[in-house]
């Protein structure tokens, strides 16, 4: 197998879903299926049981191949990455995954860290929409920027980078579109999206399950990407709250963003794995604290 084919297999083995694997790999589902089918022909056996159309599972052969290939792929990937860093005069890399969209707003933190640690290549990327905490645990990112609270025994909570008010995204022809603001109670009058698997407390921290008067805020359909989410908003099937910074980066004529003053602000902070804490992670946290204190 070539390196890319190994990545396709390992990603599908992790996701157990062709659509999510294709999205992570930036391939079509048909291409992922084609690669896996070719691997199965070469090996002479099935790697995945596809009898359940909603979720596939690894066969015994597939599980064995994943166990064998995983460490080898990780070592090869790390070796190539060290070589790439050395070619650019760097000795280390720190990967930051962003759940919010406002990378430019936080540029002062990234620039300060880079100036203090020129030996380190700082990568700031959008975090995956599906199970980002699992990706943090798997080592796909070293630091994760996300909303609080995060209450996981294996995750350290670092400094807060910013607080943002919530706004409600609605279709331009929605009955709320002409309002200046939306009361919290009104969220129970409309359908919302169901996020992919995440801890209940974490979902509740972003959008509560109940209004202040105890009315249910209904989730009707699971979404697996931000594009899918905003599409359902534009069709009028759902409404959805966002941190207000999205209004500076999403120019959408078919969507209106309405303040929800009663919901207050939502904090976003650095978090990282306890067993993945390094001097560079601590250095980024120090930079955020110091630069943040200068802008209070």
PDB file of C-alpha atoms in Angstrom:
ATOM      1  CA  UNK A   1       0.000   0.000   0.000  1.00  0.00           C
ATOM      2  CA  UNK A   2       1.068   3.570  -0.637  1.00  0.00           C
ATOM      3  CA  UNK A   3       1.113   6.114   2.206  1.00  0.00           C
ATOM      4  CA  UNK A   4      -2.126   7.753   1.097  1.00  0.00           C
ATOM      5  CA  UNK A   5      -3.891   4.390   0.851  1.00  0.00           C
ATOM      6  CA  UNK A   6      -2.791   3.560   4.394  1.00  0.00           C
ATOM      7  CA  UNK A   7      -4.218   6.892   5.549  1.00  0.00           C
ATOM      8  CA  UNK A   8      -7.532   6.113   3.841  1.00  0.00           C
ATOM      9  CA  UNK A   9      -7.780   2.740   5.574  1.00  0.00           C
ATOM     10  CA  UNK A  10      -6.800   4.043   9.025  1.00  0.00           C
ATOM     11  CA  UNK A  11      -9.157   7.018   8.790  1.00  0.00           C
ATOM     12  CA  UNK A  12     -12.090   4.808   7.814  1.00  0.00           C
ATOM     13  CA  UNK A  13     -11.142   2.360  10.578  1.00  0.00           C
ATOM     14  CA  UNK A  14     -11.393   5.256  13.039  1.00  0.00           C
ATOM     15  CA  UNK A  15     -14.553   6.888  11.692  1.00  0.00           C
ATOM     16  CA  UNK A  16     -16.425   3.724  10.661  1.00  0.00           C
ATOM     17  CA  UNK A  17     -18.414   5.978   8.346  1.00  0.00           C
ATOM     18  CA  UNK A  18     -17.587   6.593   4.682  1.00  0.00           C
ATOM     19  CA  UNK A  19     -18.940  10.160   4.646  1.00  0.00           C
ATOM     20  CA  UNK A  20     -16.985  11.345   7.683  1.00  0.00           C
ATOM     21  CA  UNK A  21     -13.819   9.599   6.514  1.00  0.00           C
ATOM     22  CA  UNK A  22     -14.128  11.206   3.075  1.00  0.00           C
ATOM     23  CA  UNK A  23     -14.610  14.644   4.642  1.00  0.00           C
ATOM     24  CA  UNK A  24     -11.484  14.255   6.801  1.00  0.00           C
ATOM     25  CA  UNK A  25      -9.447  13.053   3.846  1.00  0.00           C
ATOM     26  CA  UNK A  26     -10.862  15.674   1.437  1.00  0.00           C
ATOM     27  CA  UNK A  27     -11.900  12.894  -0.922  1.00  0.00           C
ATOM     28  CA  UNK A  28     -15.227  11.761  -2.327  1.00  0.00           C
ATOM     29  CA  UNK A  29     -16.983   8.813  -0.713  1.00  0.00           C
ATOM     30  CA  UNK A  30     -16.671   6.980  -4.014  1.00  0.00           C
ATOM     31  CA  UNK A  31     -12.892   7.406  -3.962  1.00  0.00           C
ATOM     32  CA  UNK A  32     -12.640   6.105  -0.381  1.00  0.00           C
ATOM     33  CA  UNK A  33     -14.787   3.097  -1.313  1.00  0.00           C
ATOM     34  CA  UNK A  34     -12.635   2.471  -4.380  1.00  0.00           C
ATOM     35  CA  UNK A  35      -9.403   2.494  -2.356  1.00  0.00           C
ATOM     36  CA  UNK A  36     -10.803   0.125   0.285  1.00  0.00           C
ATOM     37  CA  UNK A  37     -12.182  -2.271  -2.332  1.00  0.00           C
ATOM     38  CA  UNK A  38      -8.788  -2.417  -4.045  1.00  0.00           C
ATOM     39  CA  UNK A  39      -7.088  -3.146  -0.728  1.00  0.00           C
ATOM     40  CA  UNK A  40      -9.553  -5.952  -0.038  1.00  0.00           C
ATOM     41  CA  UNK A  41      -8.871  -7.497  -3.445  1.00  0.00           C
ATOM     42  CA  UNK A  42      -5.132  -7.314  -2.854  1.00  0.00           C
ATOM     43  CA  UNK A  43      -5.424  -8.915   0.593  1.00  0.00           C
ATOM     44  CA  UNK A  44      -8.032 -11.475  -0.398  1.00  0.00           C
ATOM     45  CA  UNK A  45     -10.552 -10.661   2.339  1.00  0.00           C
ATOM     46  CA  UNK A  46     -12.962  -8.036   3.623  1.00  0.00           C
ATOM     47  CA  UNK A  47     -11.622  -5.290   5.874  1.00  0.00           C
ATOM     48  CA  UNK A  48     -15.039  -3.853   6.766  1.00  0.00           C
ATOM     49  CA  UNK A  49     -18.469  -5.347   7.352  1.00  0.00           C
ATOM     50  CA  UNK A  50     -20.865  -3.151   5.373  1.00  0.00           C
ATOM     51  CA  UNK A  51     -24.076  -5.023   6.233  1.00  0.00           C
ATOM     52  CA  UNK A  52     -25.296  -2.068   8.351  1.00  0.00           C
ATOM     53  CA  UNK A  53     -25.808   0.862   5.977  1.00  0.00           C
ATOM     54  CA  UNK A  54     -25.686   3.464   8.778  1.00  0.00           C
ATOM     55  CA  UNK A  55     -22.429   2.304  10.370  1.00  0.00           C
ATOM     56  CA  UNK A  56     -19.804  -0.130   9.173  1.00  0.00           C
ATOM     57  CA  UNK A  57     -17.493  -2.138  11.422  1.00  0.00           C
ATOM     58  CA  UNK A  58     -14.057  -3.693  11.135  1.00  0.00           C
ATOM     59  CA  UNK A  59     -13.779  -7.383  10.353  1.00  0.00           C
ATOM     60  CA  UNK A  60     -11.240  -9.521  12.174  1.00  0.00           C
ATOM     61  CA  UNK A  61      -8.872  -9.012   9.248  1.00  0.00           C
ATOM     62  CA  UNK A  62      -9.462  -5.277   9.334  1.00  0.00           C
ATOM     63  CA  UNK A  63      -8.808  -5.097  13.065  1.00  0.00           C
ATOM     64  CA  UNK A  64      -5.544  -6.979  12.680  1.00  0.00           C
ATOM     65  CA  UNK A  65      -4.428  -4.710   9.849  1.00  0.00           C
ATOM     66  CA  UNK A  66      -5.259  -1.586  11.855  1.00  0.00           C
ATOM     67  CA  UNK A  67      -3.284  -2.889  14.857  1.00  0.00           C
ATOM     68  CA  UNK A  68      -0.270  -3.626  12.640  1.00  0.00           C
ATOM     69  CA  UNK A  69      -0.365  -0.519  10.460  1.00  0.00           C
ATOM     70  CA  UNK A  70      -1.220   2.095  13.094  1.00  0.00           C
ATOM     71  CA  UNK A  71       2.167   2.265  14.890  1.00  0.00           C
ATOM     72  CA  UNK A  72       4.117   1.912  11.639  1.00  0.00           C
ATOM     73  CA  UNK A  73       2.172   4.749  10.020  1.00  0.00           C
ATOM     74  CA  UNK A  74       2.616   6.977  13.082  1.00  0.00           C
ATOM     75  CA  UNK A  75       6.388   6.408  13.140  1.00  0.00           C
ATOM     76  CA  UNK A  76       6.722   7.052   9.411  1.00  0.00           C
ATOM     77  CA  UNK A  77       4.566  10.180   9.607  1.00  0.00           C
ATOM     78  CA  UNK A  78       6.611  11.516  12.543  1.00  0.00           C
ATOM     79  CA  UNK A  79       9.897  10.810  10.748  1.00  0.00           C
ATOM     80  CA  UNK A  80       8.748  12.656   7.641  1.00  0.00           C
ATOM     81  CA  UNK A  81       7.468  15.554   9.726  1.00  0.00           C
ATOM     82  CA  UNK A  82      10.800  15.892  11.562  1.00  0.00           C
ATOM     83  CA  UNK A  83      12.588  15.924   8.216  1.00  0.00           C
ATOM     84  CA  UNK A  84      10.243  18.622   6.865  1.00  0.00           C
ATOM     85  CA  UNK A  85      10.781  20.732   9.981  1.00  0.00           C
ATOM     86  CA  UNK A  86      14.556  20.359   9.767  1.00  0.00           C
ATOM     87  CA  UNK A  87      14.490  21.452   6.119  1.00  0.00           C
ATOM     88  CA  UNK A  88      12.798  24.682   7.226  1.00  0.00           C
ATOM     89  CA  UNK A  89      15.211  25.247  10.113  1.00  0.00           C
ATOM     90  CA  UNK A  90      12.689  24.259  12.797  1.00  0.00           C
ATOM     91  CA  UNK A  91      13.102  21.741  15.582  1.00  0.00           C
ATOM     92  CA  UNK A  92       9.537  21.432  16.889  1.00  0.00           C
ATOM     93  CA  UNK A  93       5.898  21.816  15.933  1.00  0.00           C
ATOM     94  CA  UNK A  94       2.809  22.784  17.932  1.00  0.00           C
ATOM     95  CA  UNK A  95      -0.626  22.074  16.433  1.00  0.00           C
ATOM     96  CA  UNK A  96      -3.592  24.161  17.579  1.00  0.00           C
ATOM     97  CA  UNK A  97      -7.106  23.044  16.640  1.00  0.00           C
ATOM     98  CA  UNK A  98      -9.739  25.790  16.530  1.00  0.00           C
ATOM     99  CA  UNK A  99     -13.423  25.186  17.201  1.00  0.00           C
ATOM    100  CA  UNK A 100     -14.304  28.896  16.720  1.00  0.00           C
ATOM    101  CA  UNK A 101     -13.888  30.595  13.335  1.00  0.00           C
ATOM    102  CA  UNK A 102     -12.017  33.717  14.468  1.00  0.00           C
ATOM    103  CA  UNK A 103      -8.388  32.833  13.785  1.00  0.00           C
ATOM    104  CA  UNK A 104      -7.590  36.442  12.683  1.00  0.00           C
ATOM    105  CA  UNK A 105      -9.046  37.864  15.916  1.00  0.00           C
ATOM    106  CA  UNK A 106      -6.507  35.822  17.869  1.00  0.00           C
ATOM    107  CA  UNK A 107      -3.540  36.662  15.663  1.00  0.00           C
ATOM    108  CA  UNK A 108      -1.844  38.622  18.454  1.00  0.00           C
ATOM    109  CA  UNK A 109      -1.471  35.400  20.463  1.00  0.00           C
ATOM    110  CA  UNK A 110      -0.059  33.401  17.540  1.00  0.00           C
ATOM    111  CA  UNK A 111       2.353  36.164  16.478  1.00  0.00           C
ATOM    112  CA  UNK A 112       3.628  36.646  20.027  1.00  0.00           C
ATOM    113  CA  UNK A 113       4.252  32.912  20.443  1.00  0.00           C
ATOM    114  CA  UNK A 114       6.056  32.684  17.094  1.00  0.00           C
ATOM    115  CA  UNK A 115       8.318  35.626  17.951  1.00  0.00           C
ATOM    116  CA  UNK A 116       9.183  34.094  21.327  1.00  0.00           C
ATOM    117  CA  UNK A 117       9.752  30.591  19.935  1.00  0.00           C
ATOM    118  CA  UNK A 118      11.179  30.864  16.409  1.00  0.00           C
ATOM    119  CA  UNK A 119      12.386  27.277  16.608  1.00  0.00           C
ATOM    120  CA  UNK A 120       8.788  26.051  16.733  1.00  0.00           C
ATOM    121  CA  UNK A 121       6.404  25.830  13.804  1.00  0.00           C
ATOM    122  CA  UNK A 122       2.962  26.844  15.080  1.00  0.00           C
ATOM    123  CA  UNK A 123       0.094  25.391  13.028  1.00  0.00           C
ATOM    124  CA  UNK A 124      -3.410  26.785  13.582  1.00  0.00           C
ATOM    125  CA  UNK A 125      -6.129  24.723  11.918  1.00  0.00           C
ATOM    126  CA  UNK A 126      -9.877  24.272  12.079  1.00  0.00           C
ATOM    127  CA  UNK A 127     -10.676  21.407  14.438  1.00  0.00           C
ATOM    128  CA  UNK A 128     -12.836  18.561  13.113  1.00  0.00           C
ATOM    129  CA  UNK A 129     -16.555  19.030  13.699  1.00  0.00           C
ATOM    130  CA  UNK A 130     -17.088  15.399  14.684  1.00  0.00           C
ATOM    131  CA  UNK A 131     -15.745  14.298  18.080  1.00  0.00           C
ATOM    132  CA  UNK A 132     -12.980  16.903  18.400  1.00  0.00           C
ATOM    133  CA  UNK A 133     -12.155  15.809  21.957  1.00  0.00           C
ATOM    134  CA  UNK A 134     -11.471  12.321  20.612  1.00  0.00           C
ATOM    135  CA  UNK A 135      -9.114  13.835  18.023  1.00  0.00           C
ATOM    136  CA  UNK A 136      -7.342  15.717  20.813  1.00  0.00           C
ATOM    137  CA  UNK A 137      -6.931  12.460  22.727  1.00  0.00           C
ATOM    138  CA  UNK A 138      -5.699  10.682  19.589  1.00  0.00           C
ATOM    139  CA  UNK A 139      -2.932  13.238  19.178  1.00  0.00           C
ATOM    140  CA  UNK A 140      -4.227  14.882  15.997  1.00  0.00           C
ATOM    141  CA  UNK A 141      -3.764  18.232  17.753  1.00  0.00           C
ATOM    142  CA  UNK A 142      -1.660  19.339  20.709  1.00  0.00           C
ATOM    143  CA  UNK A 143      -3.920  22.150  21.924  1.00  0.00           C
ATOM    144  CA  UNK A 144      -7.629  22.699  21.333  1.00  0.00           C
ATOM    145  CA  UNK A 145      -9.469  26.038  21.426  1.00  0.00           C
ATOM    146  CA  UNK A 146     -13.071  25.390  22.452  1.00  0.00           C
ATOM    147  CA  UNK A 147     -15.923  26.687  24.543  1.00  0.00           C
ATOM    148  CA  UNK A 148     -16.207  25.974  28.241  1.00  0.00           C
ATOM    149  CA  UNK A 149     -17.051  24.112  30.330  1.00  0.00           C
ATOM    150  CA  UNK A 150     -14.836  21.145  29.531  1.00  0.00           C
ATOM    151  CA  UNK A 151     -14.872  18.679  32.415  1.00  0.00           C
ATOM    152  CA  UNK A 152     -12.802  15.652  31.394  1.00  0.00           C
ATOM    153  CA  UNK A 153     -10.406  13.939  33.818  1.00  0.00           C
ATOM    154  CA  UNK A 154      -7.676  13.622  31.194  1.00  0.00           C
ATOM    155  CA  UNK A 155      -7.922  17.200  29.870  1.00  0.00           C
ATOM    156  CA  UNK A 156      -6.305  20.326  31.342  1.00  0.00           C
ATOM    157  CA  UNK A 157      -8.139  23.648  31.089  1.00  0.00           C
ATOM    158  CA  UNK A 158      -5.860  26.543  30.171  1.00  0.00           C
ATOM    159  CA  UNK A 159      -6.408  30.293  29.882  1.00  0.00           C
ATOM    160  CA  UNK A 160      -9.476  31.861  28.290  1.00  0.00           C
ATOM    161  CA  UNK A 161      -8.760  33.647  25.007  1.00  0.00           C
ATOM    162  CA  UNK A 162     -12.055  35.509  24.620  1.00  0.00           C
ATOM    163  CA  UNK A 163     -15.755  35.683  25.529  1.00  0.00           C
ATOM    164  CA  UNK A 164     -18.377  36.035  22.817  1.00  0.00           C
ATOM    165  CA  UNK A 165     -22.114  36.806  22.875  1.00  0.00           C
ATOM    166  CA  UNK A 166     -24.450  34.385  21.129  1.00  0.00           C
ATOM    167  CA  UNK A 167     -26.415  35.217  17.955  1.00  0.00           C
ATOM    168  CA  UNK A 168     -29.188  33.144  16.372  1.00  0.00           C
ATOM    169  CA  UNK A 169     -28.818  32.248  12.695  1.00  0.00           C
ATOM    170  CA  UNK A 170     -32.142  32.116  10.825  1.00  0.00           C
ATOM    171  CA  UNK A 171     -33.098  32.027   7.161  1.00  0.00           C
ATOM    172  CA  UNK A 172     -33.652  35.434   5.539  1.00  0.00           C
ATOM    173  CA  UNK A 173     -37.362  34.654   5.093  1.00  0.00           C
ATOM    174  CA  UNK A 174     -37.804  33.152   8.571  1.00  0.00           C
ATOM    175  CA  UNK A 175     -40.510  34.627  10.788  1.00  0.00           C
ATOM    176  CA  UNK A 176     -37.818  35.882  13.191  1.00  0.00           C
ATOM    177  CA  UNK A 177     -35.669  37.504  10.482  1.00  0.00           C
ATOM    178  CA  UNK A 178     -37.147  40.969  10.958  1.00  0.00           C
ATOM    179  CA  UNK A 179     -36.599  41.060  14.725  1.00  0.00           C
ATOM    180  CA  UNK A 180     -33.840  43.102  16.348  1.00  0.00           C
ATOM    181  CA  UNK A 181     -33.156  40.408  18.964  1.00  0.00           C
ATOM    182  CA  UNK A 182     -34.496  37.046  20.114  1.00  0.00           C
ATOM    183  CA  UNK A 183     -35.561  36.186  23.694  1.00  0.00           C
ATOM    184  CA  UNK A 184     -34.098  33.004  25.142  1.00  0.00           C
ATOM    185  CA  UNK A 185     -37.573  31.489  25.558  1.00  0.00           C
ATOM    186  CA  UNK A 186     -38.209  31.757  21.811  1.00  0.00           C
ATOM    187  CA  UNK A 187     -35.580  29.099  21.099  1.00  0.00           C
ATOM    188  CA  UNK A 188     -38.100  26.470  22.217  1.00  0.00           C
ATOM    189  CA  UNK A 189     -40.464  27.506  19.413  1.00  0.00           C
ATOM    190  CA  UNK A 190     -38.187  26.251  16.636  1.00  0.00           C
ATOM    191  CA  UNK A 191     -36.196  23.155  15.710  1.00  0.00           C
ATOM    192  CA  UNK A 192     -32.423  22.971  16.146  1.00  0.00           C
ATOM    193  CA  UNK A 193     -29.667  20.676  14.924  1.00  0.00           C
ATOM    194  CA  UNK A 194     -28.438  17.646  16.821  1.00  0.00           C
ATOM    195  CA  UNK A 195     -24.628  17.736  17.049  1.00  0.00           C
ATOM    196  CA  UNK A 196     -22.520  14.605  16.586  1.00  0.00           C
ATOM    197  CA  UNK A 197     -21.675  12.669  19.726  1.00  0.00           C
ATOM    198  CA  UNK A 198     -20.399  14.909  22.525  1.00  0.00           C
ATOM    199  CA  UNK A 199     -20.784  14.979  26.317  1.00  0.00           C
ATOM    200  CA  UNK A 200     -24.211  16.279  27.358  1.00  0.00           C
ATOM    201  CA  UNK A 201     -22.739  18.914  29.692  1.00  0.00           C
ATOM    202  CA  UNK A 202     -20.579  20.263  26.853  1.00  0.00           C
ATOM    203  CA  UNK A 203     -23.510  20.498  24.451  1.00  0.00           C
ATOM    204  CA  UNK A 204     -25.590  22.101  27.212  1.00  0.00           C
ATOM    205  CA  UNK A 205     -22.871  24.713  27.712  1.00  0.00           C
ATOM    206  CA  UNK A 206     -23.287  25.830  24.120  1.00  0.00           C
ATOM    207  CA  UNK A 207     -27.058  25.484  23.741  1.00  0.00           C
ATOM    208  CA  UNK A 208     -29.032  24.356  26.762  1.00  0.00           C
ATOM    209  CA  UNK A 209     -31.577  21.579  26.543  1.00  0.00           C
ATOM    210  CA  UNK A 210     -34.198  23.777  28.239  1.00  0.00           C
ATOM    211  CA  UNK A 211     -35.178  27.438  28.303  1.00  0.00           C
ATOM    212  CA  UNK A 212     -35.169  29.383  31.601  1.00  0.00           C
ATOM    213  CA  UNK A 213     -38.849  28.440  32.040  1.00  0.00           C
ATOM    214  CA  UNK A 214     -38.141  24.747  31.491  1.00  0.00           C
ATOM    215  CA  UNK A 215     -39.359  24.373  27.907  1.00  0.00           C
ATOM    216  CA  UNK A 216     -37.500  21.828  25.759  1.00  0.00           C
ATOM    217  CA  UNK A 217     -35.187  23.118  23.036  1.00  0.00           C
ATOM    218  CA  UNK A 218     -35.699  20.395  20.455  1.00  0.00           C
ATOM    219  CA  UNK A 219     -32.937  18.880  18.308  1.00  0.00           C
ATOM    220  CA  UNK A 220     -34.263  17.179  15.174  1.00  0.00           C
ATOM    221  CA  UNK A 221     -31.429  16.116  12.874  1.00  0.00           C
ATOM    222  CA  UNK A 222     -27.790  15.211  13.384  1.00  0.00           C
ATOM    223  CA  UNK A 223     -25.276  17.242  11.418  1.00  0.00           C
ATOM    224  CA  UNK A 224     -21.616  16.383  10.856  1.00  0.00           C
ATOM    225  CA  UNK A 225     -20.183  19.627   9.448  1.00  0.00           C
ATOM    226  CA  UNK A 226     -20.581  23.388   9.681  1.00  0.00           C
ATOM    227  CA  UNK A 227     -21.544  23.500   5.990  1.00  0.00           C
ATOM    228  CA  UNK A 228     -24.377  21.056   6.605  1.00  0.00           C
ATOM    229  CA  UNK A 229     -25.465  23.072   9.624  1.00  0.00           C
ATOM    230  CA  UNK A 230     -25.689  26.403   7.829  1.00  0.00           C
ATOM    231  CA  UNK A 231     -27.426  24.733   4.867  1.00  0.00           C
ATOM    232  CA  UNK A 232     -30.258  23.591   7.145  1.00  0.00           C
ATOM    233  CA  UNK A 233     -30.502  27.139   8.475  1.00  0.00           C
ATOM    234  CA  UNK A 234     -30.833  28.583   4.965  1.00  0.00           C
ATOM    235  CA  UNK A 235     -33.602  26.125   4.089  1.00  0.00           C
ATOM    236  CA  UNK A 236     -35.532  27.190   7.193  1.00  0.00           C
ATOM    237  CA  UNK A 237     -35.552  23.682   8.692  1.00  0.00           C
ATOM    238  CA  UNK A 238     -33.659  24.794  11.790  1.00  0.00           C
ATOM    239  CA  UNK A 239     -32.363  27.844  13.604  1.00  0.00           C
ATOM    240  CA  UNK A 240     -28.981  27.740  15.307  1.00  0.00           C
ATOM    241  CA  UNK A 241     -27.018  29.864  17.812  1.00  0.00           C
ATOM    242  CA  UNK A 242     -23.446  30.840  16.983  1.00  0.00           C
ATOM    243  CA  UNK A 243     -20.798  32.918  18.757  1.00  0.00           C
ATOM    244  CA  UNK A 244     -21.140  36.419  17.377  1.00  0.00           C
ATOM    245  CA  UNK A 245     -17.712  36.485  15.729  1.00  0.00           C
ATOM    246  CA  UNK A 246     -19.110  34.419  12.825  1.00  0.00           C
ATOM    247  CA  UNK A 247     -20.879  37.535  11.580  1.00  0.00           C
ATOM    248  CA  UNK A 248     -17.470  39.019  10.716  1.00  0.00           C
ATOM    249  CA  UNK A 249     -16.401  36.025   8.633  1.00  0.00           C
ATOM    250  CA  UNK A 250     -19.615  34.676   7.104  1.00  0.00           C
ATOM    251  CA  UNK A 251     -21.264  36.971   4.585  1.00  0.00           C
ATOM    252  CA  UNK A 252     -24.488  35.164   3.722  1.00  0.00           C
ATOM    253  CA  UNK A 253     -27.344  37.047   2.055  1.00  0.00           C
ATOM    254  CA  UNK A 254     -29.782  34.242   2.859  1.00  0.00           C
ATOM    255  CA  UNK A 255     -29.028  34.208   6.614  1.00  0.00           C
ATOM    256  CA  UNK A 256     -29.796  36.711   9.360  1.00  0.00           C
ATOM    257  CA  UNK A 257     -27.903  36.773  12.654  1.00  0.00           C
ATOM    258  CA  UNK A 258     -29.964  38.010  15.611  1.00  0.00           C
ATOM    259  CA  UNK A 259     -28.609  38.768  19.102  1.00  0.00           C
ATOM    260  CA  UNK A 260     -29.773  36.604  22.026  1.00  0.00           C
ATOM    261  CA  UNK A 261     -28.888  38.975  24.892  1.00  0.00           C
ATOM    262  CA  UNK A 262     -30.335  36.794  27.662  1.00  0.00           C
ATOM    263  CA  UNK A 263     -27.934  33.939  26.907  1.00  0.00           C
ATOM    264  CA  UNK A 264     -24.880  35.983  27.876  1.00  0.00           C
ATOM    265  CA  UNK A 265     -21.399  35.309  26.578  1.00  0.00           C
ATOM    266  CA  UNK A 266     -19.624  32.020  25.976  1.00  0.00           C
ATOM    267  CA  UNK A 267     -15.933  31.614  26.945  1.00  0.00           C
ATOM    268  CA  UNK A 268     -13.358  29.967  24.673  1.00  0.00           C
ATOM    269  CA  UNK A 269     -10.161  28.597  26.192  1.00  0.00           C
ATOM    270  CA  UNK A 270      -7.087  26.524  25.460  1.00  0.00           C
ATOM    271  CA  UNK A 271      -7.352  22.893  26.553  1.00  0.00           C
ATOM    272  CA  UNK A 272      -4.903  20.016  26.173  1.00  0.00           C
ATOM    273  CA  UNK A 273      -4.339  16.400  27.186  1.00  0.00           C
ATOM    274  CA  UNK A 274      -2.776  16.017  30.628  1.00  0.00           C
ATOM    275  CA  UNK A 275      -0.405  13.387  29.283  1.00  0.00           C
ATOM    276  CA  UNK A 276       0.380  15.582  26.265  1.00  0.00           C
ATOM    277  CA  UNK A 277       1.495  18.630  28.214  1.00  0.00           C
ATOM    278  CA  UNK A 278       4.898  19.834  27.059  1.00  0.00           C
ATOM    279  CA  UNK A 279       7.062  22.896  27.544  1.00  0.00           C
ATOM    280  CA  UNK A 280       5.721  24.292  24.259  1.00  0.00           C
ATOM    281  CA  UNK A 281       2.123  23.807  25.394  1.00  0.00           C
ATOM    282  CA  UNK A 282       2.941  25.586  28.656  1.00  0.00           C
ATOM    283  CA  UNK A 283       4.704  28.334  26.686  1.00  0.00           C
ATOM    284  CA  UNK A 284       1.618  28.931  24.546  1.00  0.00           C
ATOM    285  CA  UNK A 285      -0.548  29.099  27.677  1.00  0.00           C
ATOM    286  CA  UNK A 286       1.846  31.628  29.237  1.00  0.00           C
ATOM    287  CA  UNK A 287       1.763  33.714  26.077  1.00  0.00           C
ATOM    288  CA  UNK A 288      -2.033  33.758  26.037  1.00  0.00           C
ATOM    289  CA  UNK A 289      -2.181  34.789  29.711  1.00  0.00           C
ATOM    290  CA  UNK A 290       0.398  37.549  29.296  1.00  0.00           C
ATOM    291  CA  UNK A 291      -0.947  38.981  26.035  1.00  0.00           C
ATOM    292  CA  UNK A 292      -4.503  38.689  27.310  1.00  0.00           C
ATOM    293  CA  UNK A 293      -3.626  40.614  30.454  1.00  0.00           C
ATOM    294  CA  UNK A 294      -2.231  43.435  28.307  1.00  0.00           C
ATOM    295  CA  UNK A 295      -5.576  43.791  26.509  1.00  0.00           C
ATOM    296  CA  UNK A 296      -7.868  43.766  29.550  1.00  0.00           C
TER     297      UNK A 296
END
